[in-house]
Each structure stands twice: as structure tokens, then as C-alpha cells.
């Protein structure tokens, strides 16, 4: 019976009910030690029986640096299902658990692999996964489980986490959370033994502050020693003191065995007994601990409450703890895989001074952790190795490695601290460059673009090899992109001066970046090469395609080679899906969505951007959360959905951390286009003028918003406000040499006059549009031409243009533009067609549409799940939701419909 927890139990029961019906969910229980989190997990396990499989794990403070320790403990019962996972996920999870050689793959793929294994384990009956003391999970396990929890949808899985306040860390953003507080007085009184005297009862209630564990444990402590709970101490410390008394009354050998079990942490009976035997304790010494209630029954060294483990460790003198860690290391001697890493950590915890051999062993453990994707654990191992290293240069090198691993793990603040510590220890140019690269990465991802820019430009100027300098300047280019043209010019000049060898993998990318950017700055440049040839050279030189070509795929947009962007990103997205590289996907999906949007494929762009946004949120890539939200705001503006547009724009600007959100320029364009579509030309002009003349005018969105600015300025009769942006746009269109850029330039000329040249400009623009596969821009030109013809009383000719424009706008769901074309058509005296009904696909969500399209191509649910990083059950769930919307009975009817 749990008193005072009806709300939490109802929330858990709702999750269990949902799982019985095929839905998934997660909940985080937070609160101080002893507040009842573990009791709620126990109650959930009882409520789930017998319908559910139940798996359980707990974080352990001493294992918080061992990669995948918590995840492996939780998923151990499901490891026989590994073969059911897609190959990249299977390889990376088996490698992480030491069941196979470490597999190259994105660390974020591990979270999706964990999600897949949980889903597979729930394929026969619902699954309840319980994780206690989540604040002590190792970083790799916590990250993987949080990614899994956020992406679970329709698998019948419930994930419950319990995390203690004030200790460790378990940032569970995006998950439902309930914070437990003390019990109300009436409920608290029911937990205090009735036999307790009135004075003692009052004291217990006053000391416990409604903490259930305190209410249960303090009376026993009072009976043993009246001053065991001095009120000046925090409650967790008072509880630990109460436990100390209970532990002290146990036989010495039992106390030794408890200390070994607490330090070992995983509950591995064989390891615990082997280490305990070396210290004079044996299996028979388990019984008194079980009888006292410190250990759960069943013959295994599992503590009944996490605070018992903490109390055992804290009360032991230092020499005893060191002896226990040495004994555990000896018990693990000769072990391989994760057990070998545990041995290294126990030796490190037993060390009392510098130890070169032990430092070498920890560095090897760190390398193994990195190979398995456990970057947080690797960072801790490198750092501990550095502390144990007698040699100064080797210590600095290991601090740099620790900083790089921490940055890879997303621990940007810790990476900056380690890099800063290493920086004061060395004057080696290459080491300083690497250190500053780490610091710059942390600054950039925190949104401090000025700091990142300064660090990277300085680092690239040191005595480092040109390829290293080029990669630093690539990142400096990204930082400068958000600062302004002056900073961009500095990076471009530095990049142009690098003596890169022709066969270096980064040389073709550097050349393309220069050819695409210099004209934007009003500089002369080499002709822009074909991106396909650059891709071939980069791959032929053995480059890391997903890293180096991602930079290229974004730079193709600068001068308007959108079709190249679409082709390259399409190839890279497919490659990333095949190898399980999740990290680059938000970047690539952003560029791909841009290319689709610019080609007028608005629905495709929405599907792509929605997937990218979900992945960016899951993986904490705040820059791309901002950018992708802003692109979706642009699509909502085109559809005339003001509420969705403004909400997405706000989300793009409200990204935690960055002072200058990456999506700012796109949101300006989106909101300006929304105003223009709804006839608010003055508001549109103000927004677009700020974008096209401000610090972001060189951005892709800043350049391409100029035709919208021209239209708004002409409508208001103030064409001069668009004069300078128009001149820049003309230079850009000439440098890019694209047919579609020339068509938009002619449209601007038609609007700006003189009126005698307008018709020729409109006609030439429409002729050019016909070969560009940009129907939306073609329709906008036809709309403006039709309006011009109607004003000249050439109604019959106007109707031809307006009808063509209306058809395109309606097909693309561009409601404001369709309404405008319909109004203009009515003004010509022609009959105005009714709004056409939206097609059946329009009622699908982006994810449903994505799944339906893949199913229509003949892919199975499992194939689709592998490609989209979902579970097969979630794919089936979305298909069954889509069928009624499409009016079909099954997937066999999809091919003809899509």
C-alpha cells in the first residue's frame, strides 16, 4: 500500500493501459532520496504482472564512467533478439556490449538500436522497463535510453525512470516528469508505527518532513540510539546515519561482503564472492544482510534501497574501500570486454598516486570506449589517466583527448574546462590548435559564434598542416556565416592562401567554397565547377564523405545550384541511413528540404524538414532545431497558415543557449512572406528590408527574399527601398548563371519598370521558367503578369495567365496566392472556379506520408522501419491510421494512389 501517491500511480497506470493497447510512453520520477521513487517502481512492476515483461536496472555511482554499463544491465534479457535489428543497429549495439568487435557508427545510432531492441522485446507482450537511480547512469547509457524514450511510439513499451535530486545528473528534456514531495501529515502519520510513544512519534514526524523512507527507518534508529538523527543534518545524511547503526550491528564478515557488493555495483554474484573471499567473507555471510532487510532476498547481492548502498560506501574507512577495489580488480583479472574496463576503473579507484602503467591501461580503456561509441566514458577515462600520468607532456596529451571525447559526447562545458586546463600546460602549436578547435566547437554549439570564429581563425593560423587548417576554416566559415560579410571575407582569404595539395580530400571542397562565396562578396572568382566532379574527386581522394561532402552540399546553395544540392544530399542521406550515421542527418535533411522548397515541392520539403527536426530534437542539435523549425515556418507561410507559421518561427528563435539563433534569417523571410501573402505589404517590406540589408543579407534566405522585397516595395509605391538589394541580387544572378535566377531577375525588372519594358520582361521570364522545374515561381510570375495585363484592360490575355497561376497554387496548397489569383480572375469578368478539393494525401501527417510513399514502393514494414529509424510496429500503426484517410483497404492499393 502506497500512501499519498495516488496521482503518480494513476499516471503510471495510464501508461500501462496505453501499452496494453499498443502505445508507448515514458515517465521520469524525480525527488530527494527516500521520497518513494523506488517504491513506485516496485508498485509499477506489481501492477504490470502478469501481462508485461518487466526488465530492470539501476545506475551506480562507481559505474557512472563505464560506457553502457546501465544499458547492458537493462537490455541483457533481450540480447537474444539482436539478430532482429537492422544490420547497422545490430553491429553498433553488439560492439558496445563487447559481444563483437566495435563497429564504426554514430553514437546516436545506439539510442535507436536500444529503441529497436526494446520494441522487438515487446513484440509478444507489453514491456515495462524500470531504471532506478538514473542520475548515476553512465552518460552513454543515459543518452541511448533518452533517445529511445523520446522516439518510442506504438510498440507497447513503458519506460519509467527514477532520478534523485541533488546528485549526479539526468537531463530528461522532452519526457513527462513528476516530482515527488513529502507526504501530507495524515498519510505520513499512517507510516509511523502505532507502538511508538507520543514524544518519539512527534519527533519522527518533524524530522521526516513527510519522507516515506525516513518515516519507516527513523523509529528503529531512535530505538537503537536516541541521538542518531540530529536535526541539524540534511535528511539524506540523517537517514544514512540511521543505516550506519543497522550496518554496524551486523557481523564483520557480512559488513565486508556488503562493502564489496556496494563497490561492485552490478550485482554479479560471482565477482562479488570472488573479491569477498580474498577479504575473508563468503556466501554464508549474505544471510544476515538479507534478514536485516538491507539486501533483497534470493541469494543475490542486490540492495533493497539505493541509499543502503550509499550508506555502506560512505561509512567505510578509506583503507577498506581501497582494499575492496583492489580485490575486485583481482577478481576481474584476465577478463575481456566491459569487464576489463571495470578492472581498470577499480585499479584507478584504488590508486593513491601517479602510476604510469595504470594510466596506460586507462587510456586503452578510453580508446575501447570511443570505438564502442561511449564518448562520455572515454572522456572520464582519459581524464583519470591524465591525473595518474607522471610525465607532463603525456598528461597534457591525455587532457586534450579527454576534451575531444567530452565534446563528442555533448559535454561542451566539461570539454571547455579540460581544454582550458590543457592549454596552460603547453606551447606546442599543433596541440594549441587542437585545444582551440575543441573550445571553438563548444562555443559554436552554445551559439557564441564570435568566440568560435576567433578561436578557429587563430588556430588555423598556427603551424599546422594545411588539411587540418582547412577543416578549421570550414568550421570558421560556418561561424562567420552568422556574423557578417567582413568576417566571411577573412575566412575566405585565409582559405584561399592555404597551400593545399591537389590530391588532398579537402582541396576540391575548398575550391568550390571559394568559387561560390567570392562573388557573393563582390569579388572575382574562378568559374563554379560542377558539383558532381567535385564529389568524384573528394571520394577518389578517400575523404570522409559524410563529413566533407556535407559542407559541399550546403555551399552549392550559395550561388543557386539547387539541383546539385538535391542530388548530393539525396545520395548522402541514403548513405547515412545505410551505415547508421544519425548525427549528420539533420544537416543533410535541412539542405535537402531547402532544395525541395526552392523547386516548389512544398509537401516533400515538409516531410523532409519534419524528419530532420525530430532527429535534431532527439539528438540535441539545437542549431538545426532552429533552422528546420524556420523552414517549416516558411512552408506554413506559403500555405497561409498564420498560426502555425508564427508558432514555428517562435520555436526557431526560442532555442535554449544560442544568443543568435541559427534560424533567424529564415524566420524573417517566413514572416515577411506570410505578410505579403495576406496583403500586408507594409509589414512585409519592413521585415524583408531588415533581412536583405542587414547582417544576414548574404544568407541563402537573405538573397532569395529579394524578389519578395521588390514586390512589396512596388506595391507600396516605394521602389527605392528595394534598389540596393536589387543591385546585389542582379550581381548574384549573373555570378550564378542559373536560368531560374535570370527569370527572377527579369520579374523584378518588370516590377521596377519602366512600364514600357514590363511586358517583354514578363514574357522572357515566363519562357525561362518553363525549363526550370520551379512551378511555384513560374506561377508567381504569371500572377504578376496577369495582374499587369488586367490593369491594362487586356482581360482575355490576363485570364490565361491567372488561370495557369491559380492551378499551380491550388495544387501546392498555397492558399493566399490562390485566393489572390482567384480575386484577380474575377476582376477580369471571368467565371471563378470553386476551390478545388485537397487530394487524399493532403490529410496525412508528414510521417504518415513518408511511410505511405515507401510502402507504395513495395518496402516491408521492417524495411521502412530500418530506413526511418522506427520500429516495425510503429510503421504498421501509421499505415493503419493512413488507410482510412486515403480510402484504401491495404498496402496493395497504395501504388496506384501515390
Tab-separated table of N, CA, C and O in Angstrom, residues 84-89 112 115-116 151 153 155 573-574 577-578 582 585 607 611 615 846-880 882-883 890-892 894-895 898:
chain	number	residue	atom	x	y	z
A	84	UNK	N	17.298	-9.516	-34.807
A	84	UNK	CA	16.107	-8.932	-35.430
A	84	UNK	C	16.315	-7.465	-35.810
A	84	UNK	O	15.496	-6.899	-36.544
A	85	UNK	N	17.395	-6.831	-35.320
A	85	UNK	CA	17.628	-5.426	-35.618
A	85	UNK	C	18.232	-5.256	-37.002
A	85	UNK	O	18.924	-6.151	-37.510
A	86	UNK	N	18.036	-4.102	-37.626
A	86	UNK	CA	18.754	-3.804	-38.876
A	86	UNK	C	20.256	-3.896	-38.654
A	86	UNK	O	20.755	-3.620	-37.554
A	87	UNK	N	20.997	-4.247	-39.698
A	87	UNK	CA	22.422	-4.548	-39.556
A	87	UNK	C	23.222	-3.443	-38.872
A	87	UNK	O	24.003	-3.727	-37.955
A	88	UNK	N	23.081	-2.162	-39.259
A	88	UNK	CA	23.901	-1.135	-38.584
A	88	UNK	C	23.605	-1.054	-37.091
A	88	UNK	O	24.527	-0.910	-36.283
A	89	UNK	N	22.334	-1.161	-36.721
A	89	UNK	CA	21.980	-1.094	-35.305
A	89	UNK	C	22.488	-2.321	-34.561
A	89	UNK	O	22.977	-2.224	-33.435
A	112	UNK	N	18.930	4.578	-31.076
A	112	UNK	CA	17.932	3.982	-31.956
A	112	UNK	C	18.001	2.461	-31.899
A	112	UNK	O	16.978	1.782	-32.023
A	115	UNK	N	16.173	1.546	-28.806
A	115	UNK	CA	14.742	1.626	-29.088
A	115	UNK	C	14.277	0.391	-29.855
A	115	UNK	O	13.245	-0.213	-29.535
A	116	UNK	N	15.065	-0.004	-30.868
A	116	UNK	CA	14.687	-1.167	-31.669
A	116	UNK	C	14.647	-2.443	-30.863
A	116	UNK	O	13.747	-3.286	-31.033
A	151	UNK	N	11.581	8.467	-28.844
A	151	UNK	CA	11.148	8.010	-30.163
A	151	UNK	C	10.164	6.844	-30.113
A	151	UNK	O	9.591	6.474	-31.134
A	153	UNK	N	6.839	4.981	-29.918
A	153	UNK	CA	5.515	5.463	-30.300
A	153	UNK	C	4.431	4.403	-30.117
A	153	UNK	O	3.526	4.584	-29.317
A	155	UNK	N	4.855	0.744	-29.735
A	155	UNK	CA	5.470	-0.566	-29.541
A	155	UNK	C	4.919	-1.311	-28.329
A	155	UNK	O	5.231	-2.479	-28.140
A	573	UNK	N	22.135	11.297	-47.770
A	573	UNK	CA	21.098	10.847	-46.836
A	573	UNK	C	20.935	9.335	-46.934
A	573	UNK	O	20.849	8.633	-45.918
A	574	UNK	N	20.909	8.818	-48.168
A	574	UNK	CA	20.821	7.373	-48.342
A	574	UNK	C	22.013	6.654	-47.731
A	574	UNK	O	21.865	5.611	-47.083
A	577	UNK	N	21.750	6.680	-43.927
A	577	UNK	CA	20.771	5.694	-43.453
A	577	UNK	C	21.366	4.289	-43.489
A	577	UNK	O	21.151	3.489	-42.574
A	578	UNK	N	22.096	3.980	-44.537
A	578	UNK	CA	22.639	2.623	-44.676
A	578	UNK	C	23.662	2.306	-43.592
A	578	UNK	O	23.674	1.197	-43.061
A	582	UNK	N	23.575	8.848	-37.755
A	582	UNK	CA	22.430	9.703	-37.444
A	582	UNK	C	22.844	11.160	-37.299
A	582	UNK	O	22.125	12.073	-37.699
A	585	UNK	N	22.516	13.601	-40.220
A	585	UNK	CA	21.237	13.633	-40.933
A	585	UNK	C	20.479	14.954	-40.790
A	585	UNK	O	19.934	15.457	-41.778
A	607	UNK	N	7.866	17.048	-45.465
A	607	UNK	CA	8.186	15.711	-44.968
A	607	UNK	C	9.649	15.641	-44.549
A	607	UNK	O	9.994	15.130	-43.467
A	611	UNK	N	11.134	15.308	-40.570
A	611	UNK	CA	12.010	14.234	-40.101
A	611	UNK	C	13.300	14.814	-39.515
A	611	UNK	O	13.769	14.380	-38.458
A	615	UNK	N	14.752	14.424	-35.587
A	615	UNK	CA	16.079	13.895	-35.285
A	615	UNK	C	16.931	14.937	-34.561
A	615	UNK	O	17.691	14.605	-33.641
A	846	UNK	N	3.139	14.465	-42.049
A	846	UNK	CA	4.386	14.231	-42.784
A	846	UNK	C	4.938	12.820	-42.594
A	846	UNK	O	5.400	12.205	-43.549
A	847	UNK	N	4.888	12.291	-41.367
A	847	UNK	CA	5.424	10.950	-41.152
A	847	UNK	C	4.547	9.890	-41.827
A	847	UNK	O	5.065	8.934	-42.409
A	848	UNK	N	3.238	10.061	-41.770
A	848	UNK	CA	2.358	9.113	-42.464
A	848	UNK	C	2.622	9.133	-43.961
A	848	UNK	O	2.677	8.072	-44.602
A	849	UNK	N	2.791	10.328	-44.524
A	849	UNK	CA	3.048	10.430	-45.960
A	849	UNK	C	4.368	9.762	-46.311
A	849	UNK	O	4.470	9.043	-47.321
A	850	UNK	N	5.384	9.981	-45.505
A	850	UNK	CA	6.685	9.369	-45.753
A	850	UNK	C	6.568	7.844	-45.751
A	850	UNK	O	7.114	7.158	-46.628
A	851	UNK	N	5.858	7.301	-44.785
A	851	UNK	CA	5.704	5.845	-44.677
A	851	UNK	C	4.858	5.303	-45.822
A	851	UNK	O	5.175	4.258	-46.415
A	852	UNK	N	3.774	6.003	-46.150
A	852	UNK	CA	2.904	5.548	-47.247
A	852	UNK	C	3.681	5.502	-48.556
A	852	UNK	O	3.547	4.561	-49.351
A	853	UNK	N	4.516	6.501	-48.814
A	853	UNK	CA	5.286	6.516	-50.058
A	853	UNK	C	6.245	5.329	-50.132
A	853	UNK	O	6.402	4.710	-51.190
A	854	UNK	N	6.899	5.027	-49.021
A	854	UNK	CA	7.814	3.888	-49.016
A	854	UNK	C	7.065	2.572	-49.162
A	854	UNK	O	7.511	1.657	-49.858
A	855	UNK	N	5.910	2.472	-48.509
A	855	UNK	CA	5.102	1.249	-48.643
A	855	UNK	C	4.616	1.075	-50.076
A	855	UNK	O	4.544	-0.048	-50.592
A	856	UNK	N	4.289	2.188	-50.737
A	856	UNK	CA	3.824	2.122	-52.122
A	856	UNK	C	4.911	1.622	-53.061
A	856	UNK	O	4.615	1.078	-54.135
A	857	UNK	N	6.159	1.790	-52.659
A	857	UNK	CA	7.276	1.297	-53.474
A	857	UNK	C	7.543	-0.183	-53.232
A	857	UNK	O	8.448	-0.768	-53.829
A	858	UNK	N	6.778	-0.796	-52.328
A	858	UNK	CA	6.916	-2.222	-52.086
A	858	UNK	C	7.770	-2.592	-50.900
A	858	UNK	O	8.017	-3.771	-50.652
A	859	UNK	N	8.234	-1.600	-50.118
A	859	UNK	CA	9.058	-1.917	-48.957
A	859	UNK	C	8.190	-2.506	-47.852
A	859	UNK	O	7.048	-2.092	-47.648
A	860	UNK	N	8.741	-3.477	-47.136
A	860	UNK	CA	8.040	-4.067	-46.000
A	860	UNK	C	8.110	-3.121	-44.807
A	860	UNK	O	8.903	-2.178	-44.779
A	861	UNK	N	7.288	-3.404	-43.800
A	861	UNK	CA	7.334	-2.592	-42.582
A	861	UNK	C	8.725	-2.596	-41.955
A	861	UNK	O	9.202	-1.577	-41.457
A	862	UNK	N	9.380	-3.742	-41.987
A	862	UNK	CA	10.717	-3.829	-41.398
A	862	UNK	C	11.714	-3.007	-42.209
A	862	UNK	O	12.599	-2.355	-41.650
A	863	UNK	N	11.594	-3.042	-43.541
A	863	UNK	CA	12.481	-2.223	-44.381
A	863	UNK	C	12.269	-0.736	-44.100
A	863	UNK	O	13.223	0.038	-43.999
A	864	UNK	N	11.000	-0.335	-44.013
A	864	UNK	CA	10.687	1.073	-43.753
A	864	UNK	C	11.206	1.474	-42.383
A	864	UNK	O	11.781	2.559	-42.202
A	865	UNK	N	11.024	0.603	-41.400
A	865	UNK	CA	11.490	0.900	-40.046
A	865	UNK	C	12.997	1.113	-40.017
A	865	UNK	O	13.497	2.032	-39.361
A	866	UNK	N	13.737	0.279	-40.754
A	866	UNK	CA	15.195	0.413	-40.780
A	866	UNK	C	15.610	1.732	-41.418
A	866	UNK	O	16.567	2.380	-40.979
A	867	UNK	N	14.887	2.156	-42.450
A	867	UNK	CA	15.255	3.387	-43.154
A	867	UNK	C	14.927	4.630	-42.347
A	867	UNK	O	15.674	5.605	-42.378
A	868	UNK	N	13.802	4.612	-41.614
A	868	UNK	CA	13.344	5.800	-40.895
A	868	UNK	C	13.658	5.751	-39.401
A	868	UNK	O	13.251	6.636	-38.663
A	869	UNK	N	14.386	4.701	-38.959
A	869	UNK	CA	14.773	4.572	-37.551
A	869	UNK	C	13.549	4.522	-36.643
A	869	UNK	O	13.486	5.186	-35.608
A	870	UNK	N	12.572	3.728	-37.062
A	870	UNK	CA	11.375	3.483	-36.267
A	870	UNK	C	11.290	1.995	-35.998
A	870	UNK	O	12.088	1.200	-36.502
A	871	UNK	N	10.304	1.581	-35.224
A	871	UNK	CA	10.064	0.152	-35.046
A	871	UNK	C	9.043	-0.299	-36.086
A	871	UNK	O	8.209	0.495	-36.534
A	872	UNK	N	9.085	-1.577	-36.491
A	872	UNK	CA	8.084	-2.067	-37.440
A	872	UNK	C	6.654	-1.871	-36.940
A	872	UNK	O	5.749	-1.587	-37.731
A	873	UNK	N	6.441	-1.998	-35.611
A	873	UNK	CA	5.083	-1.804	-35.092
A	873	UNK	C	4.634	-0.362	-35.254
A	873	UNK	O	3.461	-0.094	-35.532
A	874	UNK	N	5.552	0.583	-35.093
A	874	UNK	CA	5.194	1.988	-35.296
A	874	UNK	C	4.866	2.252	-36.758
A	874	UNK	O	3.923	2.992	-37.072
A	875	UNK	N	5.625	1.639	-37.655
A	875	UNK	CA	5.313	1.775	-39.087
A	875	UNK	C	3.912	1.248	-39.369
A	875	UNK	O	3.101	1.892	-40.046
A	876	UNK	N	3.617	0.053	-38.847
A	876	UNK	CA	2.282	-0.509	-39.057
A	876	UNK	C	1.197	0.364	-38.462
A	876	UNK	O	0.129	0.548	-39.062
A	877	UNK	N	1.470	0.942	-37.298
A	877	UNK	CA	0.496	1.840	-36.655
A	877	UNK	C	0.175	3.025	-37.572
A	877	UNK	O	-1.001	3.377	-37.758
A	878	UNK	N	1.198	3.642	-38.151
A	878	UNK	CA	0.964	4.799	-39.020
A	878	UNK	C	0.242	4.397	-40.316
A	878	UNK	O	-0.588	5.152	-40.817
A	879	UNK	N	0.563	3.231	-40.834
A	879	UNK	CA	-0.130	2.788	-42.046
A	879	UNK	C	-1.619	2.581	-41.777
A	879	UNK	O	-2.467	3.001	-42.575
A	880	UNK	N	-1.930	1.953	-40.654
A	880	UNK	CA	-3.338	1.713	-40.353
A	880	UNK	C	-4.098	3.000	-40.067
A	880	UNK	O	-5.314	3.077	-40.279
A	882	UNK	N	-3.310	5.721	-41.729
A	882	UNK	CA	-3.376	6.389	-43.031
A	882	UNK	C	-4.433	5.777	-43.947
A	882	UNK	O	-5.043	6.494	-44.754
A	883	UNK	N	-4.664	4.470	-43.854
A	883	UNK	CA	-5.582	3.809	-44.797
A	883	UNK	C	-6.969	4.456	-44.838
A	883	UNK	O	-7.484	4.754	-45.925
A	890	UNK	N	-5.743	-1.499	-47.871
A	890	UNK	CA	-4.462	-2.115	-47.566
A	890	UNK	C	-3.368	-1.595	-48.462
A	890	UNK	O	-3.603	-0.813	-49.389
A	891	UNK	N	-2.143	-2.055	-48.210
A	891	UNK	CA	-0.982	-1.505	-48.912
A	891	UNK	C	-0.973	-1.854	-50.394
A	891	UNK	O	-0.346	-1.163	-51.185
A	892	UNK	N	-1.690	-2.919	-50.772
A	892	UNK	CA	-1.697	-3.279	-52.190
A	892	UNK	C	-2.357	-2.206	-53.055
A	892	UNK	O	-2.139	-2.159	-54.266
A	894	UNK	N	-1.895	1.068	-52.542
A	894	UNK	CA	-1.174	2.325	-52.406
A	894	UNK	C	-0.442	2.723	-53.684
A	894	UNK	O	-0.350	3.902	-54.016
A	895	UNK	N	0.102	1.732	-54.402
A	895	UNK	CA	0.948	2.068	-55.549
A	895	UNK	C	0.192	2.908	-56.576
A	895	UNK	O	0.729	3.873	-57.125
A	898	UNK	N	-0.452	6.684	-54.903
A	898	UNK	CA	0.628	7.634	-54.573
A	898	UNK	C	1.304	8.088	-55.865
A	898	UNK	O	2.079	7.399	-56.431
